[in-house]
Coordinates of C-alpha atoms and ligand atoms in Angstrom, one line a residue:
M35 CA 37.7 28.3 -52.8
Q36 CA 37.6 27.3 -56.4
N37 CA 38.1 23.7 -55.4
T38 CA 35.3 23.5 -52.9
D39 CA 32.8 25.1 -55.3
Q40 CA 33.7 22.5 -57.9
Q41 CA 33.2 19.7 -55.4
S42 CA 29.8 20.8 -54.3
T43 CA 28.6 21.3 -57.8
K44 CA 29.7 17.7 -58.6
Q45 CA 27.8 16.4 -55.6
Q46 CA 24.7 18.3 -56.4
N47 CA 24.7 16.9 -59.9
K48 CA 25.1 13.4 -58.6
A49 CA 22.3 13.9 -56.1
A50 CA 20.0 15.3 -58.6
S51 CA 20.6 12.4 -60.9
A52 CA 20.4 9.5 -58.3
A53 CA 17.1 7.8 -57.6
P54 CA 16.1 7.0 -53.9
V55 CA 17.4 3.7 -52.6
T56 CA 15.1 1.0 -51.4
F57 CA 16.3 -1.8 -49.2
P58 CA 15.2 -5.4 -50.0
T59 CA 12.4 -6.7 -47.7
W60 CA 14.6 -8.9 -45.6
R61 CA 16.9 -5.9 -44.8
T62 CA 13.9 -3.6 -44.0
L63 CA 12.5 -6.2 -41.7
L64 CA 15.8 -6.9 -40.0
L65 CA 16.6 -3.2 -39.4
S66 CA 13.1 -2.4 -38.2
A67 CA 13.3 -5.3 -35.7
L68 CA 16.7 -4.2 -34.5
L69 CA 15.9 -0.5 -34.1
A70 CA 12.3 -0.7 -32.8
P71 CA 13.2 -2.0 -29.3
G72 CA 15.8 0.8 -29.1
A73 CA 12.9 3.3 -29.5
G74 CA 10.7 1.3 -27.2
L75 CA 13.3 1.3 -24.5
A76 CA 13.9 5.1 -24.8
A77 CA 10.1 5.6 -24.6
S78 CA 9.7 3.3 -21.6
L79 CA 12.5 4.8 -19.6
L80 CA 11.4 8.4 -20.2
T81 CA 7.9 7.3 -19.2
T82 CA 9.1 5.7 -16.0
A83 CA 10.9 9.0 -15.2
L84 CA 7.7 10.9 -15.8
M85 CA 5.8 8.5 -13.5
G86 CA 8.4 9.0 -10.8
I87 CA 8.1 12.8 -11.1
L88 CA 4.3 12.7 -10.9
R89 CA 4.6 10.4 -7.9
L90 CA 7.0 12.6 -6.0
V91 CA 5.7 16.0 -7.0
A92 CA 1.9 15.4 -7.0
G93 CA 1.6 12.1 -5.0
I94 CA 0.0 10.3 -8.0
P95 CA 0.3 6.5 -7.8
T96 CA 2.6 5.1 -10.5
P97 CA 1.3 2.3 -12.7
V98 CA 3.8 0.1 -11.0
E99 CA 2.1 0.7 -7.6
L100 CA -1.4 0.4 -9.2
F101 CA -0.4 -2.9 -10.6
G102 CA 1.0 -4.0 -7.2
D103 CA -2.2 -3.1 -5.5
Y104 CA -4.3 -4.8 -8.1
V105 CA -2.3 -8.0 -7.8
L106 CA -2.4 -8.0 -4.0
K107 CA -6.2 -7.8 -4.1
H108 CA -6.4 -10.7 -6.5
I109 CA -4.2 -13.3 -4.8
N110 CA -5.4 -15.3 -1.9
V111 CA -4.1 -15.2 1.6
G112 CA -2.0 -18.4 1.2
T113 CA -0.2 -16.9 -1.8
F114 CA 0.2 -13.6 -0.1
F115 CA 1.8 -15.3 2.9
R116 CA 4.1 -17.4 0.7
L117 CA 5.2 -14.2 -1.1
L118 CA 5.9 -12.5 2.2
V119 CA 8.2 -15.5 3.1
V120 CA 9.9 -15.7 -0.3
F121 CA 10.7 -11.9 -0.5
G122 CA 11.4 -11.6 3.2
A123 CA 12.7 -8.2 4.3
N124 CA 12.2 -6.9 0.7
S125 CA 8.6 -8.0 0.4
K126 CA 7.5 -4.7 -0.9
T127 CA 10.4 -3.3 -2.8
Y128 CA 11.4 -6.5 -4.6
P129 CA 8.0 -7.2 -6.2
L130 CA 7.7 -3.5 -7.1
G131 CA 11.1 -3.5 -8.7
L132 CA 10.2 -6.6 -10.7
A133 CA 7.0 -4.9 -11.8
L134 CA 8.9 -1.9 -12.9
L135 CA 11.3 -4.0 -14.9
G136 CA 8.4 -5.9 -16.4
M137 CA 6.8 -2.7 -17.5
V138 CA 9.9 -1.4 -19.1
L139 CA 10.2 -4.8 -20.9
V140 CA 6.5 -4.7 -22.1
G141 CA 7.1 -1.1 -23.3
T142 CA 10.2 -2.2 -25.2
V143 CA 8.6 -5.2 -26.7
A144 CA 5.5 -3.3 -27.7
S145 CA 7.7 -1.4 -30.2
F146 CA 7.7 -4.5 -32.4
L147 CA 3.9 -4.1 -32.7
Y148 CA 4.4 -0.4 -33.4
A149 CA 6.9 -1.1 -36.2
A150 CA 4.7 -3.8 -37.7
L151 CA 1.7 -1.4 -37.7
V152 CA 3.6 1.6 -39.3
R153 CA 5.4 -0.7 -41.8
L154 CA 7.8 1.9 -43.1
P155 CA 9.8 1.2 -46.3
L156 CA 13.5 1.7 -45.6
P157 CA 15.4 3.8 -45.8
V158 CA 13.0 6.5 -44.8
Q159 CA 12.9 10.1 -45.9
G160 CA 13.8 12.5 -43.1
Y161 CA 12.9 12.7 -39.4
R162 CA 9.3 13.8 -39.5
P163 CA 6.9 11.0 -38.7
T164 CA 4.1 10.6 -41.2
R165 CA 0.4 10.9 -40.3
R166 CA 0.2 7.2 -40.2
E167 CA 3.0 6.9 -37.6
W168 CA 1.3 9.6 -35.4
L169 CA -2.0 7.9 -35.6
V170 CA -0.5 4.5 -34.6
A171 CA 1.3 6.2 -31.7
L172 CA -1.9 7.9 -30.6
A173 CA -3.7 4.6 -30.8
F174 CA -1.0 3.1 -28.5
S175 CA -1.4 5.9 -26.0
V176 CA -5.2 5.7 -26.0
V177 CA -5.4 1.9 -25.8
M178 CA -2.8 1.8 -22.9
T179 CA -4.7 4.5 -21.0
V180 CA -8.0 2.8 -21.4
I181 CA -6.6 -0.6 -20.3
G182 CA -5.0 1.1 -17.3
V183 CA -8.1 3.0 -16.3
V184 CA -10.4 -0.1 -16.7
L185 CA -8.0 -2.5 -15.0
F186 CA -7.0 -0.2 -12.1
W187 CA -10.4 1.4 -11.7
N188 CA -10.6 0.4 -8.0
E189 CA -7.0 1.4 -7.4
L190 CA -7.0 4.9 -9.0
R191 CA -8.7 6.5 -6.0
Q192 CA -5.5 7.1 -4.1
N193 CA -3.2 10.0 -3.7
F194 CA -0.3 10.3 -1.3
Y195 CA -1.1 14.0 -0.6
G196 CA -4.6 13.1 0.4
L197 CA -6.8 14.2 -2.5
P198 CA -10.5 13.1 -2.0
V199 CA -11.8 10.0 -3.8
G200 CA -13.3 11.8 -6.9
W201 CA -10.3 14.0 -7.5
S202 CA -7.7 11.4 -6.9
T203 CA -9.5 9.0 -9.4
F204 CA -9.5 11.8 -12.0
V205 CA -5.9 12.9 -11.4
S206 CA -4.6 9.3 -11.4
A207 CA -6.4 8.6 -14.7
L208 CA -5.1 11.9 -16.2
A209 CA -1.6 10.9 -15.2
L210 CA -1.9 7.6 -16.9
L211 CA -2.9 9.5 -20.1
A212 CA 0.1 11.8 -19.6
D213 CA 2.4 8.8 -19.1
F214 CA 1.2 6.9 -22.1
A215 CA 1.0 10.0 -24.3
L216 CA 4.7 10.6 -23.6
Y217 CA 5.4 6.9 -24.3
G218 CA 3.6 7.2 -27.7
I219 CA 5.3 10.5 -28.7
V220 CA 8.8 9.3 -27.8
L221 CA 8.3 5.9 -29.4
C222 CA 7.1 7.6 -32.6
L223 CA 10.0 10.2 -32.8
A224 CA 12.7 7.9 -31.6
Y225 CA 11.8 5.1 -34.0
R226 CA 12.0 7.7 -36.9
A227 CA 15.3 9.0 -35.5
L228 CA 16.9 5.6 -35.4
L229 CA 15.8 4.3 -38.8
P230 CA 18.2 4.5 -41.7
K231 CA 17.7 7.5 -43.9
Q232 CA 17.9 8.2 -47.6
L233 CA 21.4 9.6 -47.8
V234 CA 20.9 10.9 -51.3
V235 CA 18.7 14.0 -51.0
S236 CA 18.8 16.8 -53.4
G237 CA 20.6 19.9 -52.1
Q238 CA 22.1 18.1 -49.1
K239 CA 25.5 16.6 -48.7
S240 CA 25.4 12.9 -47.9
T241 CA 28.2 13.3 -45.3
V242 CA 26.1 15.9 -43.5
L243 CA 23.1 13.6 -43.7
A244 CA 25.1 10.6 -42.4
R245 CA 26.4 12.7 -39.5
R246 CA 22.9 13.9 -38.7
L247 CA 21.7 10.3 -38.5
L248 CA 24.6 9.3 -36.2
L249 CA 23.8 12.2 -33.9
S250 CA 20.2 11.5 -33.8
R251 CA 20.8 7.9 -33.0
A252 CA 23.2 9.0 -30.2
G253 CA 20.5 11.3 -29.1
V254 CA 18.0 8.5 -28.6
A255 CA 20.6 6.5 -26.7
A256 CA 21.3 9.5 -24.5
L257 CA 17.6 9.9 -23.8
S258 CA 17.5 6.2 -22.7
V259 CA 20.5 6.7 -20.4
G260 CA 19.0 10.0 -19.1
G261 CA 15.6 8.3 -18.5
A262 CA 17.2 5.4 -16.7
G263 CA 19.3 7.8 -14.6
A264 CA 16.4 9.9 -13.7
T265 CA 14.3 6.9 -12.8
V266 CA 17.0 5.6 -10.5
G267 CA 17.2 9.0 -8.8
L268 CA 13.4 9.2 -8.4
I269 CA 13.3 5.7 -7.0
R270 CA 15.9 6.8 -4.4
G271 CA 13.8 9.8 -3.5
Y272 CA 10.7 7.6 -3.2
L273 CA 12.5 5.1 -1.0
N274 CA 13.8 7.9 1.3
N275 CA 10.3 7.7 2.9
Y276 CA 10.2 3.9 2.9
A277 CA 7.9 2.7 5.7
S278 CA 10.6 0.6 7.4
Y279 CA 8.6 0.7 10.6
D280 CA 6.0 -1.7 9.1
G281 CA 5.7 -4.6 11.6
Q282 CA 7.1 -2.7 14.5
K283 CA 6.0 -4.3 17.8
T284 CA 5.2 -3.0 21.3
F285 CA 7.6 -4.8 23.7
P286 CA 7.0 -4.5 27.5
H287 CA 9.7 -2.7 29.5
Q288 CA 11.3 -5.0 32.1
N289 CA 8.5 -7.5 31.3
V290 CA 5.8 -5.0 32.4
T291 CA 3.3 -3.9 29.8
S292 CA 2.3 -0.2 30.2
P293 CA -1.5 0.1 30.2
I294 CA -1.3 2.9 27.6
T295 CA 1.3 2.5 24.9
P296 CA 3.2 5.7 24.1
N297 CA 2.7 6.9 20.5
D298 CA 6.2 6.1 19.3
E299 CA 6.0 2.6 20.8
H300 CA 2.5 1.7 19.3
Y301 CA 2.8 -1.3 16.9
T302 CA 2.5 -0.3 13.3
V303 CA 1.4 -2.2 10.2
T304 CA 0.9 -0.8 6.7
Q305 CA 0.2 -2.1 3.3
N306 CA 2.2 0.7 1.8
P307 CA 5.9 0.8 0.8
V308 CA 5.6 4.6 1.4
D309 CA 2.8 5.8 3.6
P310 CA 0.6 8.7 2.5
K311 CA 1.2 12.2 3.8
P312 CA -2.2 13.9 3.5
Q313 CA -1.9 17.7 3.2
P314 CA -4.7 19.4 5.2
A315 CA -5.2 21.9 2.4
L316 CA -6.2 19.0 0.0
W317 CA -7.6 16.4 2.3
R318 CA -11.4 16.2 3.0
L319 CA -13.6 13.9 5.0
E320 CA -16.7 13.0 3.0
V321 CA -19.9 11.6 4.3
V322 CA -21.8 10.3 1.3
G323 CA -24.0 7.6 -0.1
L324 CA -27.3 6.5 1.5
V325 CA -27.3 9.2 4.1
K326 CA -29.9 11.9 4.4
N327 CA -27.7 15.0 4.0
P328 CA -24.3 14.2 2.5
G329 CA -21.5 16.6 3.3
S330 CA -17.7 17.1 3.7
Y331 CA -15.3 18.5 6.2
T332 CA -11.9 20.1 6.1
Y333 CA -9.3 19.1 8.7
E334 CA -10.1 22.4 10.5
E335 CA -13.8 21.5 10.5
V336 CA -13.2 17.9 11.6
Q337 CA -11.4 19.2 14.7
Q338 CA -14.5 21.2 15.7
L339 CA -16.7 18.1 15.8
P340 CA -18.0 17.0 19.2
S341 CA -15.5 14.5 20.4
T342 CA -15.0 11.8 23.1
S343 CA -11.8 10.0 24.2
R344 CA -11.6 6.3 24.9
P345 CA -8.8 3.7 25.4
I346 CA -9.0 1.2 22.6
T347 CA -6.6 -1.7 22.0
L348 CA -5.6 -2.5 18.5
E349 CA -4.4 -6.0 17.5
C350 CA -3.2 -7.1 14.1
I351 CA -4.7 -10.3 12.8
A352 CA -1.0 -11.4 12.2
N353 CA -0.3 -11.3 16.0
Y354 CA 0.9 -14.7 17.0
T355 CA -0.1 -16.2 20.4
G356 CA 2.1 -14.4 22.9
D357 CA 3.4 -11.9 20.4
H358 CA 3.4 -8.1 20.4
L359 CA 1.5 -6.7 17.4
I360 CA -0.9 -5.3 20.0
S361 CA -1.0 -1.9 21.7
T362 CA -3.5 0.5 23.5
A363 CA -3.9 4.2 23.0
I364 CA -6.4 6.8 24.1
W365 CA -8.1 7.8 20.9
Q366 CA -10.1 11.1 20.6
G367 CA -12.6 11.7 17.9
V368 CA -16.2 11.8 16.9
T369 CA -18.4 8.7 17.2
L370 CA -19.7 7.3 13.9
R371 CA -23.2 7.4 15.5
S372 CA -23.1 11.2 16.2
L373 CA -21.5 12.0 12.9
L374 CA -24.3 10.2 11.0
E375 CA -26.8 11.9 13.2
R376 CA -25.4 15.3 12.1
H377 CA -26.1 14.2 8.5
G378 CA -29.7 13.3 9.2
G379 CA -29.0 9.6 9.7
A380 CA -28.8 6.7 7.3
L381 CA -31.5 6.1 4.7
S382 CA -33.6 3.0 5.3
N383 CA -31.9 1.0 2.5
A384 CA -28.4 1.5 3.9
T385 CA -27.0 -1.8 5.1
H386 CA -23.2 -1.3 5.1
V387 CA -20.7 1.4 5.7
A388 CA -17.7 1.6 3.4
F389 CA -14.6 3.4 4.6
Y390 CA -12.2 4.7 2.0
S391 CA -8.6 5.8 2.7
V392 CA -6.3 8.0 0.7
D393 CA -3.9 5.1 0.2
G394 CA -6.6 3.1 -1.7
Y395 CA -7.3 1.0 1.3
N396 CA -11.0 0.3 2.0
V397 CA -13.0 -1.6 4.5
S398 CA -16.8 -2.2 4.8
L399 CA -18.9 -3.6 7.6
P400 CA -22.7 -4.0 8.3
L401 CA -24.1 -0.7 9.6
N402 CA -26.0 -2.3 12.6
E403 CA -22.9 -4.2 13.7
L404 CA -20.9 -1.0 13.5
L405 CA -23.3 1.1 15.5
A406 CA -23.4 -1.6 18.2
V407 CA -19.7 -1.3 18.9
D408 CA -19.7 2.6 18.8
P409 CA -16.7 3.2 16.4
L410 CA -14.6 6.3 16.8
L411 CA -13.3 8.5 14.0
A412 CA -10.2 9.8 15.7
W413 CA -7.9 12.7 15.0
R414 CA -6.0 12.6 18.2
M415 CA -3.9 9.8 19.8
N416 CA -2.9 9.9 23.5
G417 CA -3.5 13.7 23.6
A418 CA -1.3 14.4 20.5
E419 CA -2.1 15.1 16.9
L420 CA -2.6 11.7 15.1
P421 CA 0.9 10.7 13.9
Q422 CA 1.3 10.2 10.1
K423 CA 2.0 6.5 10.4
H424 CA -1.1 5.9 12.5
G425 CA -3.4 7.6 10.0
F426 CA -3.2 11.4 10.0
P427 CA -5.5 13.3 9.7
M428 CA -8.2 10.8 10.7
R429 CA -8.6 7.1 11.3
V430 CA -11.3 4.7 12.2
L431 CA -11.4 2.6 15.4
I432 CA -13.8 -0.3 15.3
P433 CA -13.8 -2.0 18.8
G434 CA -13.8 -5.8 18.6
R435 CA -12.2 -6.1 15.1
Y436 CA -8.7 -6.9 14.1
G437 CA -6.4 -4.0 13.1
E438 CA -7.0 -4.6 9.4
E439 CA -10.6 -3.3 9.9
N440 CA -9.4 0.0 11.4
P441 CA -8.6 2.1 8.4
K442 CA -6.0 4.8 8.7
W443 CA -5.8 8.0 6.5
L444 CA -9.6 7.9 6.2
T445 CA -11.2 10.2 3.5
R446 CA -14.7 8.9 2.8
I447 CA -17.5 7.3 4.7
E448 CA -20.0 6.0 2.3
L449 CA -23.3 4.4 3.3
V450 CA -24.2 1.6 0.8
D451 CA -26.6 -1.3 0.4
H452 CA -24.0 -4.0 -0.1
F453 CA -20.6 -5.2 1.1
V454 CA -17.6 -3.6 -0.5
G455 CA -14.5 -5.8 -0.7
G456 CA -11.1 -4.5 0.3
L457 CA -7.5 -5.7 0.2
Y458 CA -7.6 -8.2 3.1
S459 CA -11.2 -9.3 2.8
D460 CA -10.6 -10.0 -0.9
Q461 CA -7.6 -12.1 0.0
G462 CA -9.7 -14.2 2.3
W463 CA -8.6 -13.0 5.7
Y464 CA -11.1 -13.5 8.5
N465 CA -13.1 -10.4 9.2
G466 CA -15.3 -11.3 12.1
P467 CA -15.0 -10.5 15.9
L468 CA -11.5 -10.9 17.1
H469 CA -10.6 -13.9 19.3
T470 CA -10.0 -13.7 23.0
I471 CA -6.3 -13.9 23.9
S472 CA -4.1 -13.7 27.0
R473 CA -0.3 -13.2 27.2
I474 CA 2.2 -13.9 30.0
D475 CA 4.8 -11.1 30.1
R476 CA 6.7 -12.1 33.3
P477 CA 8.5 -14.0 34.6
A478 CA 10.6 -15.0 31.6
G479 CA 13.5 -17.5 31.3
H480 CA 15.3 -18.0 34.6
V481 CA 13.9 -16.7 37.9
P482 CA 15.5 -17.1 41.4
F483 CA 13.5 -19.3 43.7
A484 CA 11.3 -17.3 46.1
K485 CA 8.1 -17.6 48.1
N486 CA 6.5 -15.0 45.9
I487 CA 7.1 -14.6 42.3
E488 CA 4.9 -12.2 40.4
V489 CA 3.3 -13.5 37.2
G490 CA 1.8 -10.8 35.0
G491 CA 0.5 -10.0 31.6
I492 CA -2.4 -8.9 29.5
A493 CA -5.8 -10.3 28.3
F494 CA -7.9 -8.9 25.4
A495 CA -11.3 -9.7 23.9
G496 CA -12.0 -6.7 21.8
N497 CA -15.2 -4.9 22.8
R498 CA -16.4 -7.9 24.9
G499 CA -14.1 -7.0 27.8
I500 CA -12.3 -9.4 30.1
Q501 CA -14.1 -10.9 33.1
R502 CA -11.5 -13.3 34.4
V503 CA -7.9 -14.5 33.8
E504 CA -6.6 -17.8 35.1
I505 CA -3.1 -19.1 35.4
S506 CA -1.7 -22.6 35.6
D507 CA 1.9 -23.5 36.6
D508 CA 1.5 -27.1 35.7
G509 CA 0.9 -26.9 32.0
G510 CA -2.9 -26.4 32.3
T511 CA -3.9 -29.1 34.8
T512 CA -4.8 -26.8 37.7
W513 CA -5.9 -23.1 37.4
H514 CA -5.7 -20.1 39.7
N515 CA -7.5 -16.8 39.4
A516 CA -5.3 -13.9 38.6
T517 CA -6.0 -10.4 40.0
L518 CA -7.3 -8.0 37.4
Q519 CA -6.5 -4.3 37.2
A520 CA -9.4 -2.0 36.7
P521 CA -10.5 -2.0 33.1
L522 CA -9.3 0.9 31.0
S523 CA -12.5 0.7 29.0
Q524 CA -14.7 -2.0 27.6
D525 CA -12.6 -1.9 24.4
A526 CA -9.1 -2.2 25.8
W527 CA -6.9 -5.0 27.1
R528 CA -6.9 -5.8 30.8
L529 CA -3.7 -6.1 32.8
W530 CA -3.5 -8.9 35.4
T531 CA -1.1 -10.3 38.0
W532 CA -0.8 -13.5 40.0
Q533 CA 1.3 -14.1 43.0
W534 CA 3.0 -17.4 42.5
S535 CA 4.5 -19.6 45.2
P536 CA 6.3 -22.4 43.5
A537 CA 6.9 -25.4 45.8
Q538 CA 10.5 -25.9 44.8
P539 CA 13.0 -25.0 42.2
G540 CA 12.5 -26.6 38.8
T541 CA 11.0 -26.3 35.4
Y542 CA 7.5 -25.0 35.1
M543 CA 5.1 -24.5 32.3
L544 CA 3.0 -21.3 32.9
V545 CA -0.2 -21.1 31.0
S546 CA -2.8 -18.4 30.9
R547 CA -6.4 -18.3 29.7
A548 CA -9.0 -15.5 29.8
T549 CA -12.8 -15.3 30.0
D550 CA -14.4 -12.6 28.0
G551 CA -17.2 -10.3 29.2
T552 CA -19.9 -12.6 27.8
G553 CA -18.6 -15.5 30.0
E554 CA -16.9 -17.4 27.1
V555 CA -13.5 -18.9 27.9
Q556 CA -10.6 -18.4 25.5
T557 CA -10.3 -21.5 23.3
S558 CA -7.4 -23.8 23.9
H559 CA -7.4 -24.8 20.2
D560 CA -4.0 -23.8 18.7
Q561 CA -4.4 -22.0 15.5
F562 CA -1.8 -20.1 13.4
T563 CA -2.5 -16.4 12.4
V564 CA -3.1 -17.1 8.7
P565 CA -5.9 -16.6 7.7
N566 CA -8.2 -16.6 10.8
G567 CA -6.2 -15.0 13.5
A568 CA -4.2 -16.9 16.2
T569 CA -5.9 -18.9 19.0
G570 CA -4.7 -21.1 21.7
Y571 CA -3.1 -20.6 25.2
H572 CA 0.1 -18.8 25.7
K573 CA 2.6 -21.1 27.3
V574 CA 5.8 -20.0 28.9
K575 CA 8.5 -22.3 30.2
V576 CA 10.2 -20.9 33.3
E577 CA 13.2 -22.2 35.2
V578 CA 13.0 -21.5 38.9
V579 CA 16.6 -21.8 40.1
S580 CA 17.7 -22.1 43.7
S581 CA 19.3 -18.9 44.8
Ligands
LIG261 N1 -5.4 3.0 5.1 C1 -4.9 1.9 5.7 N2 -5.4 1.5 6.9 C2 -4.9 0.5 7.6 C3 -3.8 -0.3 7.0 C4 -3.3 0.2 5.8 O1 -2.3 -0.4 5.3 N3 -3.8 1.3 5.2 N4 -3.3 -1.4 7.7 C5 -4.3 -2.0 8.6 C6 -3.7 -3.0 9.5 S1 -3.4 -4.5 8.8 C7 -3.5 -2.8 10.9 S2 -3.0 -4.1 11.9 C8 -3.7 -1.5 11.5 C9 -2.5 -1.0 12.2 O2 -2.7 0.3 12.7 P1 -1.5 1.0 13.4 O3 -0.3 1.0 12.5 O4 -1.9 2.4 13.7 O5 -1.1 0.2 14.7 O6 -4.1 -0.5 10.5 C10 -5.0 -1.0 9.5 N5 -5.4 0.1 8.8
LIG262 MO1 -2.9 -6.0 10.6

């Protein structure tokens, strides 16, 4: 008892008499430079955790995704294609992972700027940031948010749970503010917590003060570890819904293509690592812009609209000659024409229609070209509710155009007086009428010699329809008319067959070519898919073997 009292009195005396220590400049600079990135890292990791939470809970796009979308729109199709090749199977996750690491790095490095701006003399007095530190942190948050909102203005209008354009823009911007406010606050507090403290403070034991500093430094480290752990867990949760079906093709069964493709066999292409999941309670269809009476619909109301059904074939512009990124479904929905009529029609200065989707995707086309092909705004596919991966609750079908111009997860139809660029048109992909194609599905490989071998396949020319299909068994020297099945619709592929009687066993080169409804014959010019869509004849080598 006695002893302890004496000791504390001694220390108090010492503390009271000692002046605060000041480190020499070099030591202050060195320690600031060493400790700042620790605070920057903690702030960055907690921010990435918040981004992940907002993404999973509220469907708000993370800055990482916004950045990815921004970059994708600003590279050309050649670079895009090279990236696809370089990253292969991980073409979406790998670049996003790199972007995430890059952001953590930027957030960590930015702490040097913060340290330089607050210029604290070391050691500092206590744990409470000064006004100056708070102001610098606030400036960081505001500047980062402003940069984010300005840079990603065209990407903010997306929400995975289907919020309409205006709301999603607002919510995404607000989330950027929340992310960067957290970053600023943690950076400010953590930097303070890490810095060396005056260990000689009146009324406090230096051993207690030293222990407190150690604990608070450990606390900052624990926050970093926790932030990193939470981020990893959130990324896992995000990737649980990874759109691994991207690029899924429609293969014929026993070399026979079914006229209508079942929903679960329809080819699928998506720009998204994780596809949106619009919630009917949040989602709206808006008809706005240069239209007489703008308006909006709930999912319930959409389903009450007058609808028609039509078989329409979709083909991705990345479909190689003879490949299978092509399918046909019976789509049910309201026609664009009748929907616009319900809104009093387009104003006279409207020249284009811009379609906006909840995943930030958008497409625009001239109004008169659209009306000429009678696009459908569909909510049913082959008699079933539109599946999520094909665009629930509503998608656009524009006959005669490649798949890229058929937006899924539609939320806004805006009539405008100019063209509005979108992902693929900005990259420089062709966005004109699709090319006439034909494909030979059978026979394939080795066939036993017979008097009669059935050759069969499909032909497609968008909304131009197919008038004729010809087959050659000598590499294109002589041609024979195939028998066409009845057309499913003007806008769908046409199935054909040809009864072949090879003269003798041997190797044959089968070739097909189609003539569209306007009388134009499919071009023989071989062209790769990038960037204008594939052209050329499908050629299939067949070995007819004696049986
Ligand atoms: N909103 C949105 N619409 C989209 C896409 C997309 O990524 N997002 N991909 C387009 C592309 S490139 C194609 S080929 C078709 C594919 O439609 P499907 O998956 O229903 O076959 O959707 C188009 N519409
Ligand atoms: Mo596509």
